[in-house]
Amino acid sequence: MTASSNRWHFNAIAGYSLVGAIALIAVVAVFWTPYDPLHLSVRNKLQAPSLAHWLGTDELGRDVASRAMAGAATSCWVALLSVLFAVTSGTVIGLLAGFIRGWTDRIMMAFNDTLLAFPGILLALAIMVIVGANQYGIIIALGLAYAPMVVRVVRGSVLSIREKEYIEASVMIGNNPVVTMLRHVLPNCVAPIAVLATSMFGWVILSESALSFLGLGVPPPAPTWGNMLSGSRSYIQSAVWLGLVPGVCISLTLLGVNLLGDHLRDRLDPRIQ
């Protein structure tokens, strides 16, 4: 077995394991957590990890393990909807721009390039000022912030696919342009979209955590990894577990998503095959 084959299998196993574990915790947290993540208990505040509270308690006596589990559900749900919004809108625009071309392509891509000039987190911050700091506001903000990347990737793929013989044949036999796009062009764009969406999930998790850390994400008391990190700043020396737990959760999620993205790229990219 070659070194590249070993790397391929390691990425696949580690990526699926980490992402699967985080997804399982997020689903379980919807129905069960060891304690109510919103329950306050002043007598139990800032307790170190123990048998009663596996990962300790925070400054208000809330169980950190329960809040980390609930935060996984919230953060993953926000990231999933944001990625779906970005991929759907970006695919539609990129498909139209690349297939129609002409002035439609120029106008769309000029606007898209303008948005790409801004870092995703800054663009999301600007949108949050307009839509407001709430769960659905952050989904819209992150979806719009990352959609231009999808537009660029899909348009590039469409421009290449559009010159293939089977596309010309579909046009010659009289197929409607919409039919040609949906039946022949879009299916051939799935591979790059899947790889980008996987990587984007990790970026959105990180961006959501950053916005929550700044107080612009899902508003308290609903737990997210970002606002857990934000709340731990005053206790970083006396209660290190408050910042360590959400930090490790974010790191493991990003690691799993990146490994899974590498695996999908190796699996779907014909040049690597």
mmCIF file of N, CA, C and O in Angstrom, residues 114-182:
data_model
loop_
_atom_site.group_PDB
_atom_site.id
_atom_site.type_symbol
_atom_site.label_atom_id
_atom_site.label_comp_id
_atom_site.label_asym_id
_atom_site.label_seq_id
_atom_site.Cartn_x
_atom_site.Cartn_y
_atom_site.Cartn_z
ATOM 1 N N THR A 114 -17.051 41.905 -6.296
ATOM 2 C CA THR A 114 -17.085 42.959 -5.280
ATOM 3 C C THR A 114 -17.282 42.367 -3.897
ATOM 4 O O THR A 114 -16.619 42.757 -2.922
ATOM 5 N N LEU A 115 -18.183 41.396 -3.793
ATOM 6 C CA LEU A 115 -18.417 40.739 -2.500
ATOM 7 C C LEU A 115 -17.211 39.902 -2.076
ATOM 8 O O LEU A 115 -16.880 39.830 -0.890
ATOM 9 N N LEU A 116 -16.538 39.284 -3.050
ATOM 10 C CA LEU A 116 -15.370 38.465 -2.731
ATOM 11 C C LEU A 116 -14.201 39.295 -2.215
ATOM 12 O O LEU A 116 -13.302 38.769 -1.558
ATOM 13 N N ALA A 117 -14.220 40.594 -2.518
ATOM 14 C CA ALA A 117 -13.136 41.457 -2.047
ATOM 15 C C ALA A 117 -13.157 41.622 -0.531
ATOM 16 O O ALA A 117 -12.143 41.985 0.067
ATOM 17 N N PHE A 118 -14.303 41.346 0.091
ATOM 18 C CA PHE A 118 -14.426 41.461 1.541
ATOM 19 C C PHE A 118 -14.214 40.092 2.186
ATOM 20 O O PHE A 118 -14.759 39.100 1.709
ATOM 21 N N PRO A 119 -13.441 40.012 3.263
ATOM 22 C CA PRO A 119 -13.350 38.741 4.004
ATOM 23 C C PRO A 119 -14.731 38.304 4.484
ATOM 24 O O PRO A 119 -15.586 39.141 4.809
ATOM 25 N N GLY A 120 -14.951 36.987 4.505
ATOM 26 C CA GLY A 120 -16.276 36.471 4.838
ATOM 27 C C GLY A 120 -16.796 36.951 6.176
ATOM 28 O O GLY A 120 -17.968 37.316 6.307
ATOM 29 N N ILE A 121 -15.934 37.001 7.201
ATOM 30 C CA ILE A 121 -16.377 37.385 8.531
ATOM 31 C C ILE A 121 -16.772 38.861 8.576
ATOM 32 O O ILE A 121 -17.736 39.237 9.246
ATOM 33 N N LEU A 122 -16.046 39.716 7.823
ATOM 34 C CA LEU A 122 -16.393 41.143 7.795
ATOM 35 C C LEU A 122 -17.699 41.360 7.057
ATOM 36 O O LEU A 122 -18.522 42.196 7.465
ATOM 37 N N LEU A 123 -17.893 40.634 5.959
ATOM 38 C CA LEU A 123 -19.148 40.752 5.226
ATOM 39 C C LEU A 123 -20.318 40.279 6.081
ATOM 40 O O LEU A 123 -21.393 40.889 6.079
ATOM 41 N N ALA A 124 -20.107 39.191 6.829
ATOM 42 C CA ALA A 124 -21.156 38.698 7.728
ATOM 43 C C ALA A 124 -21.470 39.720 8.814
ATOM 44 O O ALA A 124 -22.638 39.919 9.174
ATOM 45 N N LEU A 125 -20.445 40.380 9.354
ATOM 46 C CA LEU A 125 -20.660 41.420 10.361
ATOM 47 C C LEU A 125 -21.512 42.552 9.802
ATOM 48 O O LEU A 125 -22.425 43.053 10.477
ATOM 49 N N ALA A 126 -21.217 42.978 8.576
ATOM 50 C CA ALA A 126 -21.980 44.057 7.961
ATOM 51 C C ALA A 126 -23.436 43.652 7.755
ATOM 52 O O ALA A 126 -24.358 44.443 7.988
ATOM 53 N N ILE A 127 -23.656 42.407 7.337
ATOM 54 C CA ILE A 127 -25.032 41.936 7.111
ATOM 55 C C ILE A 127 -25.774 41.799 8.437
ATOM 56 O O ILE A 127 -26.979 42.083 8.521
ATOM 57 N N MET A 128 -25.049 41.387 9.501
ATOM 58 C CA MET A 128 -25.688 41.238 10.804
ATOM 59 C C MET A 128 -26.211 42.561 11.325
ATOM 60 O O MET A 128 -27.218 42.608 12.042
ATOM 61 N N VAL A 129 -25.556 43.647 10.977
ATOM 62 C CA VAL A 129 -26.035 44.970 11.395
ATOM 63 C C VAL A 129 -27.414 45.243 10.800
ATOM 64 O O VAL A 129 -28.266 45.879 11.434
ATOM 65 N N ILE A 130 -27.660 44.711 9.594
ATOM 66 C CA ILE A 130 -28.931 44.947 8.912
ATOM 67 C C ILE A 130 -30.016 43.988 9.383
ATOM 68 O O ILE A 130 -31.138 44.409 9.708
ATOM 69 N N VAL A 131 -29.687 42.681 9.451
ATOM 70 C CA VAL A 131 -30.712 41.680 9.744
ATOM 71 C C VAL A 131 -30.904 41.445 11.231
ATOM 72 O O VAL A 131 -31.905 40.861 11.650
ATOM 73 N N GLY A 132 -29.936 41.867 12.065
ATOM 74 C CA GLY A 132 -30.076 41.707 13.507
ATOM 75 C C GLY A 132 -29.364 40.470 14.028
ATOM 76 O O GLY A 132 -29.117 39.509 13.294
ATOM 77 N N ALA A 133 -29.035 40.499 15.320
ATOM 78 C CA ALA A 133 -28.296 39.409 15.964
ATOM 79 C C ALA A 133 -29.264 38.376 16.518
ATOM 80 O O ALA A 133 -29.750 38.499 17.640
ATOM 81 N N ASN A 134 -29.576 37.360 15.729
ATOM 82 C CA ASN A 134 -30.405 36.248 16.167
ATOM 83 C C ASN A 134 -30.038 35.030 15.328
ATOM 84 O O ASN A 134 -29.210 35.112 14.408
ATOM 85 N N GLN A 135 -30.643 33.906 15.628
ATOM 86 C CA GLN A 135 -30.246 32.661 14.969
ATOM 87 C C GLN A 135 -30.456 32.729 13.466
ATOM 88 O O GLN A 135 -29.583 32.323 12.686
ATOM 89 N N TYR A 136 -31.608 33.227 13.029
ATOM 90 C CA TYR A 136 -31.880 33.269 11.595
ATOM 91 C C TYR A 136 -31.130 34.404 10.917
ATOM 92 O O TYR A 136 -30.783 34.306 9.741
ATOM 93 N N GLY A 137 -30.846 35.452 11.660
ATOM 94 C CA GLY A 137 -30.034 36.525 11.114
ATOM 95 C C GLY A 137 -28.632 36.052 10.797
ATOM 96 O O GLY A 137 -28.059 36.392 9.755
ATOM 97 N N ILE A 138 -28.051 35.245 11.693
ATOM 98 C CA ILE A 138 -26.688 34.761 11.461
ATOM 99 C C ILE A 138 -26.656 33.741 10.323
ATOM 100 O O ILE A 138 -25.676 33.662 9.572
ATOM 101 N N ILE A 139 -27.736 32.988 10.137
ATOM 102 C CA ILE A 139 -27.807 32.051 9.013
ATOM 103 C C ILE A 139 -27.807 32.815 7.690
ATOM 104 O O ILE A 139 -27.076 32.479 6.752
ATOM 105 N N ILE A 140 -28.635 33.858 7.614
ATOM 106 C CA ILE A 140 -28.684 34.678 6.393
ATOM 107 C C ILE A 140 -27.345 35.360 6.149
ATOM 108 O O ILE A 140 -26.825 35.387 5.024
ATOM 109 N N ALA A 141 -26.763 35.919 7.224
ATOM 110 C CA ALA A 141 -25.501 36.647 7.084
ATOM 111 C C ALA A 141 -24.384 35.734 6.593
ATOM 112 O O ALA A 141 -23.650 36.071 5.659
ATOM 113 N N LEU A 142 -24.227 34.568 7.214
ATOM 114 C CA LEU A 142 -23.159 33.660 6.811
ATOM 115 C C LEU A 142 -23.429 33.045 5.443
ATOM 116 O O LEU A 142 -22.498 32.820 4.655
ATOM 117 N N GLY A 143 -24.693 32.771 5.149
ATOM 118 C CA GLY A 143 -25.030 32.236 3.829
ATOM 119 C C GLY A 143 -24.685 33.210 2.716
ATOM 120 O O GLY A 143 -24.085 32.835 1.697
ATOM 121 N N LEU A 144 -25.030 34.487 2.913
ATOM 122 C CA LEU A 144 -24.704 35.505 1.909
ATOM 123 C C LEU A 144 -23.204 35.769 1.845
ATOM 124 O O LEU A 144 -22.663 36.072 0.772
ATOM 125 N N ALA A 145 -22.522 35.658 2.969
ATOM 126 C CA ALA A 145 -21.082 35.939 2.995
ATOM 127 C C ALA A 145 -20.288 34.882 2.234
ATOM 128 O O ALA A 145 -19.266 35.209 1.610
ATOM 129 N N TYR A 146 -20.725 33.621 2.271
ATOM 130 C CA TYR A 146 -19.966 32.546 1.636
ATOM 131 C C TYR A 146 -20.513 32.134 0.273
ATOM 132 O O TYR A 146 -19.866 31.360 -0.443
ATOM 133 N N ALA A 147 -21.679 32.640 -0.112
ATOM 134 C CA ALA A 147 -22.240 32.309 -1.424
ATOM 135 C C ALA A 147 -21.335 32.733 -2.589
ATOM 136 O O ALA A 147 -21.246 31.999 -3.586
ATOM 137 N N PRO A 148 -20.650 33.903 -2.540
ATOM 138 C CA PRO A 148 -19.787 34.278 -3.674
ATOM 139 C C PRO A 148 -18.711 33.253 -3.998
ATOM 140 O O PRO A 148 -18.332 33.100 -5.173
ATOM 141 N N MET A 149 -18.197 32.531 -3.001
ATOM 142 C CA MET A 149 -17.214 31.480 -3.278
ATOM 143 C C MET A 149 -17.834 30.360 -4.113
ATOM 144 O O MET A 149 -17.209 29.844 -5.053
ATOM 145 N N VAL A 150 -19.072 30.011 -3.775
ATOM 146 C CA VAL A 150 -19.761 28.965 -4.527
ATOM 147 C C VAL A 150 -20.011 29.428 -5.957
ATOM 148 O O VAL A 150 -19.855 28.659 -6.919
ATOM 149 N N VAL A 151 -20.417 30.684 -6.117
ATOM 150 C CA VAL A 151 -20.662 31.238 -7.457
ATOM 151 C C VAL A 151 -19.414 31.103 -8.321
ATOM 152 O O VAL A 151 -19.469 30.662 -9.477
ATOM 153 N N ARG A 152 -18.271 31.470 -7.783
ATOM 154 C CA ARG A 152 -17.016 31.429 -8.538
ATOM 155 C C ARG A 152 -16.664 30.001 -8.948
ATOM 156 O O ARG A 152 -16.270 29.750 -10.082
ATOM 157 N N VAL A 153 -16.791 29.046 -8.023
ATOM 158 C CA VAL A 153 -16.444 27.650 -8.327
ATOM 159 C C VAL A 153 -17.408 27.051 -9.350
ATOM 160 O O VAL A 153 -16.986 26.398 -10.317
ATOM 161 N N VAL A 154 -18.715 27.275 -9.155
ATOM 162 C CA VAL A 154 -19.707 26.704 -10.071
ATOM 163 C C VAL A 154 -19.568 27.317 -11.458
ATOM 164 O O VAL A 154 -19.621 26.600 -12.474
ATOM 165 N N ARG A 155 -19.384 28.616 -11.531
ATOM 166 C CA ARG A 155 -19.228 29.263 -12.844
ATOM 167 C C ARG A 155 -18.022 28.700 -13.587
ATOM 168 O O ARG A 155 -18.095 28.429 -14.795
ATOM 169 N N GLY A 156 -16.900 28.528 -12.900
ATOM 170 C CA GLY A 156 -15.716 27.963 -13.545
ATOM 171 C C GLY A 156 -15.966 26.567 -14.077
ATOM 172 O O GLY A 156 -15.524 26.219 -15.184
ATOM 173 N N SER A 157 -16.684 25.754 -13.302
ATOM 174 C CA SER A 157 -17.004 24.398 -13.752
ATOM 175 C C SER A 157 -17.934 24.420 -14.951
ATOM 176 O O SER A 157 -17.769 23.658 -15.908
ATOM 177 N N VAL A 158 -18.928 25.305 -14.904
ATOM 178 C CA VAL A 158 -19.903 25.391 -15.998
ATOM 179 C C VAL A 158 -19.231 25.844 -17.282
ATOM 180 O O VAL A 158 -19.528 25.325 -18.378
ATOM 181 N N LEU A 159 -18.324 26.806 -17.207
ATOM 182 C CA LEU A 159 -17.629 27.279 -18.409
ATOM 183 C C LEU A 159 -16.851 26.150 -19.071
ATOM 184 O O LEU A 159 -16.740 26.090 -20.307
ATOM 185 N N SER A 160 -16.303 25.246 -18.271
ATOM 186 C CA SER A 160 -15.580 24.103 -18.831
ATOM 187 C C SER A 160 -16.532 23.059 -19.394
ATOM 188 O O SER A 160 -16.327 22.547 -20.503
ATOM 189 N N ILE A 161 -17.582 22.761 -18.652
ATOM 190 C CA ILE A 161 -18.533 21.732 -19.082
ATOM 191 C C ILE A 161 -19.325 22.181 -20.313
ATOM 192 O O ILE A 161 -19.666 21.370 -21.174
ATOM 193 N N ARG A 162 -19.589 23.466 -20.414
ATOM 194 C CA ARG A 162 -20.416 24.002 -21.496
ATOM 195 C C ARG A 162 -19.835 23.712 -22.879
ATOM 196 O O ARG A 162 -20.571 23.647 -23.868
ATOM 197 N N GLU A 163 -18.521 23.517 -22.965
ATOM 198 C CA GLU A 163 -17.867 23.282 -24.253
ATOM 199 C C GLU A 163 -17.805 21.804 -24.629
ATOM 200 O O GLU A 163 -17.264 21.465 -25.687
ATOM 201 N N LYS A 164 -18.346 20.932 -23.794
ATOM 202 C CA LYS A 164 -18.304 19.510 -24.089
ATOM 203 C C LYS A 164 -19.263 19.159 -25.233
ATOM 204 O O LYS A 164 -20.264 19.841 -25.473
ATOM 205 N N GLU A 165 -18.962 18.042 -25.902
ATOM 206 C CA GLU A 165 -19.754 17.652 -27.068
ATOM 207 C C GLU A 165 -21.194 17.318 -26.710
ATOM 208 O O GLU A 165 -22.125 17.621 -27.469
ATOM 209 N N TYR A 166 -21.398 16.683 -25.553
ATOM 210 C CA TYR A 166 -22.766 16.290 -25.206
ATOM 211 C C TYR A 166 -23.643 17.493 -24.892
ATOM 212 O O TYR A 166 -24.871 17.425 -25.025
ATOM 213 N N ILE A 167 -23.037 18.622 -24.489
ATOM 214 C CA ILE A 167 -23.825 19.834 -24.286
ATOM 215 C C ILE A 167 -24.257 20.404 -25.634
ATOM 216 O O ILE A 167 -25.412 20.805 -25.825
ATOM 217 N N GLU A 168 -23.327 20.400 -26.598
ATOM 218 C CA GLU A 168 -23.675 20.854 -27.946
ATOM 219 C C GLU A 168 -24.745 19.955 -28.555
ATOM 220 O O GLU A 168 -25.663 20.432 -29.238
ATOM 221 N N ALA A 169 -24.642 18.651 -28.298
ATOM 222 C CA ALA A 169 -25.643 17.722 -28.829
ATOM 223 C C ALA A 169 -27.014 17.986 -28.212
ATOM 224 O O ALA A 169 -28.043 17.936 -28.911
ATOM 225 N N SER A 170 -27.043 18.275 -26.916
ATOM 226 C CA SER A 170 -28.313 18.571 -26.260
ATOM 227 C C SER A 170 -28.965 19.821 -26.843
ATOM 228 O O SER A 170 -30.190 19.861 -27.028
ATOM 229 N N VAL A 171 -28.145 20.824 -27.168
ATOM 230 C CA VAL A 171 -28.680 22.049 -27.769
ATOM 231 C C VAL A 171 -29.152 21.782 -29.193
ATOM 232 O O VAL A 171 -30.207 22.263 -29.626
ATOM 233 N N MET A 172 -28.390 20.974 -29.930
ATOM 234 C CA MET A 172 -28.716 20.706 -31.334
ATOM 235 C C MET A 172 -30.026 19.947 -31.493
ATOM 236 O O MET A 172 -30.756 20.153 -32.470
ATOM 237 N N ILE A 173 -30.343 19.054 -30.561
ATOM 238 C CA ILE A 173 -31.595 18.292 -30.688
ATOM 239 C C ILE A 173 -32.799 19.079 -30.199
ATOM 240 O O ILE A 173 -33.915 18.563 -30.192
ATOM 241 N N GLY A 174 -32.563 20.319 -29.772
ATOM 242 C CA GLY A 174 -33.671 21.197 -29.422
ATOM 243 C C GLY A 174 -34.088 21.213 -27.968
ATOM 244 O O GLY A 174 -35.175 21.700 -27.640
ATOM 245 N N ASN A 175 -33.241 20.714 -27.077
ATOM 246 C CA ASN A 175 -33.574 20.756 -25.647
ATOM 247 C C ASN A 175 -33.614 22.191 -25.151
ATOM 248 O O ASN A 175 -32.798 23.036 -25.549
ATOM 249 N N ASN A 176 -34.560 22.454 -24.273
ATOM 250 C CA ASN A 176 -34.646 23.762 -23.645
ATOM 251 C C ASN A 176 -33.367 24.039 -22.851
ATOM 252 O O ASN A 176 -32.818 23.121 -22.238
ATOM 253 N N PRO A 177 -32.858 25.295 -22.849
ATOM 254 C CA PRO A 177 -31.640 25.593 -22.084
ATOM 255 C C PRO A 177 -31.742 25.200 -20.611
ATOM 256 O O PRO A 177 -30.747 24.760 -20.014
ATOM 257 N N VAL A 178 -32.931 25.353 -20.023
ATOM 258 C CA VAL A 178 -33.106 24.974 -18.622
ATOM 259 C C VAL A 178 -32.923 23.465 -18.451
ATOM 260 O O VAL A 178 -32.282 22.998 -17.497
ATOM 261 N N VAL A 179 -33.466 22.697 -19.396
ATOM 262 C CA VAL A 179 -33.319 21.239 -19.354
ATOM 263 C C VAL A 179 -31.856 20.851 -19.489
ATOM 264 O O VAL A 179 -31.347 19.974 -18.780
ATOM 265 N N THR A 180 -31.159 21.507 -20.412
ATOM 266 C CA THR A 180 -29.737 21.225 -20.605
ATOM 267 C C THR A 180 -28.939 21.532 -19.346
ATOM 268 O O THR A 180 -28.061 20.744 -18.939
ATOM 269 N N MET A 181 -29.233 22.651 -18.719
ATOM 270 C CA MET A 181 -28.519 23.020 -17.497
ATOM 271 C C MET A 181 -28.764 22.015 -16.384
ATOM 272 O O MET A 181 -27.834 21.597 -15.689
ATOM 273 N N LEU A 182 -30.019 21.625 -16.194
ATOM 274 C CA LEU A 182 -30.376 20.776 -15.070
ATOM 275 C C LEU A 182 -29.999 19.310 -15.291
ATOM 276 O O LEU A 182 -29.609 18.612 -14.349
#
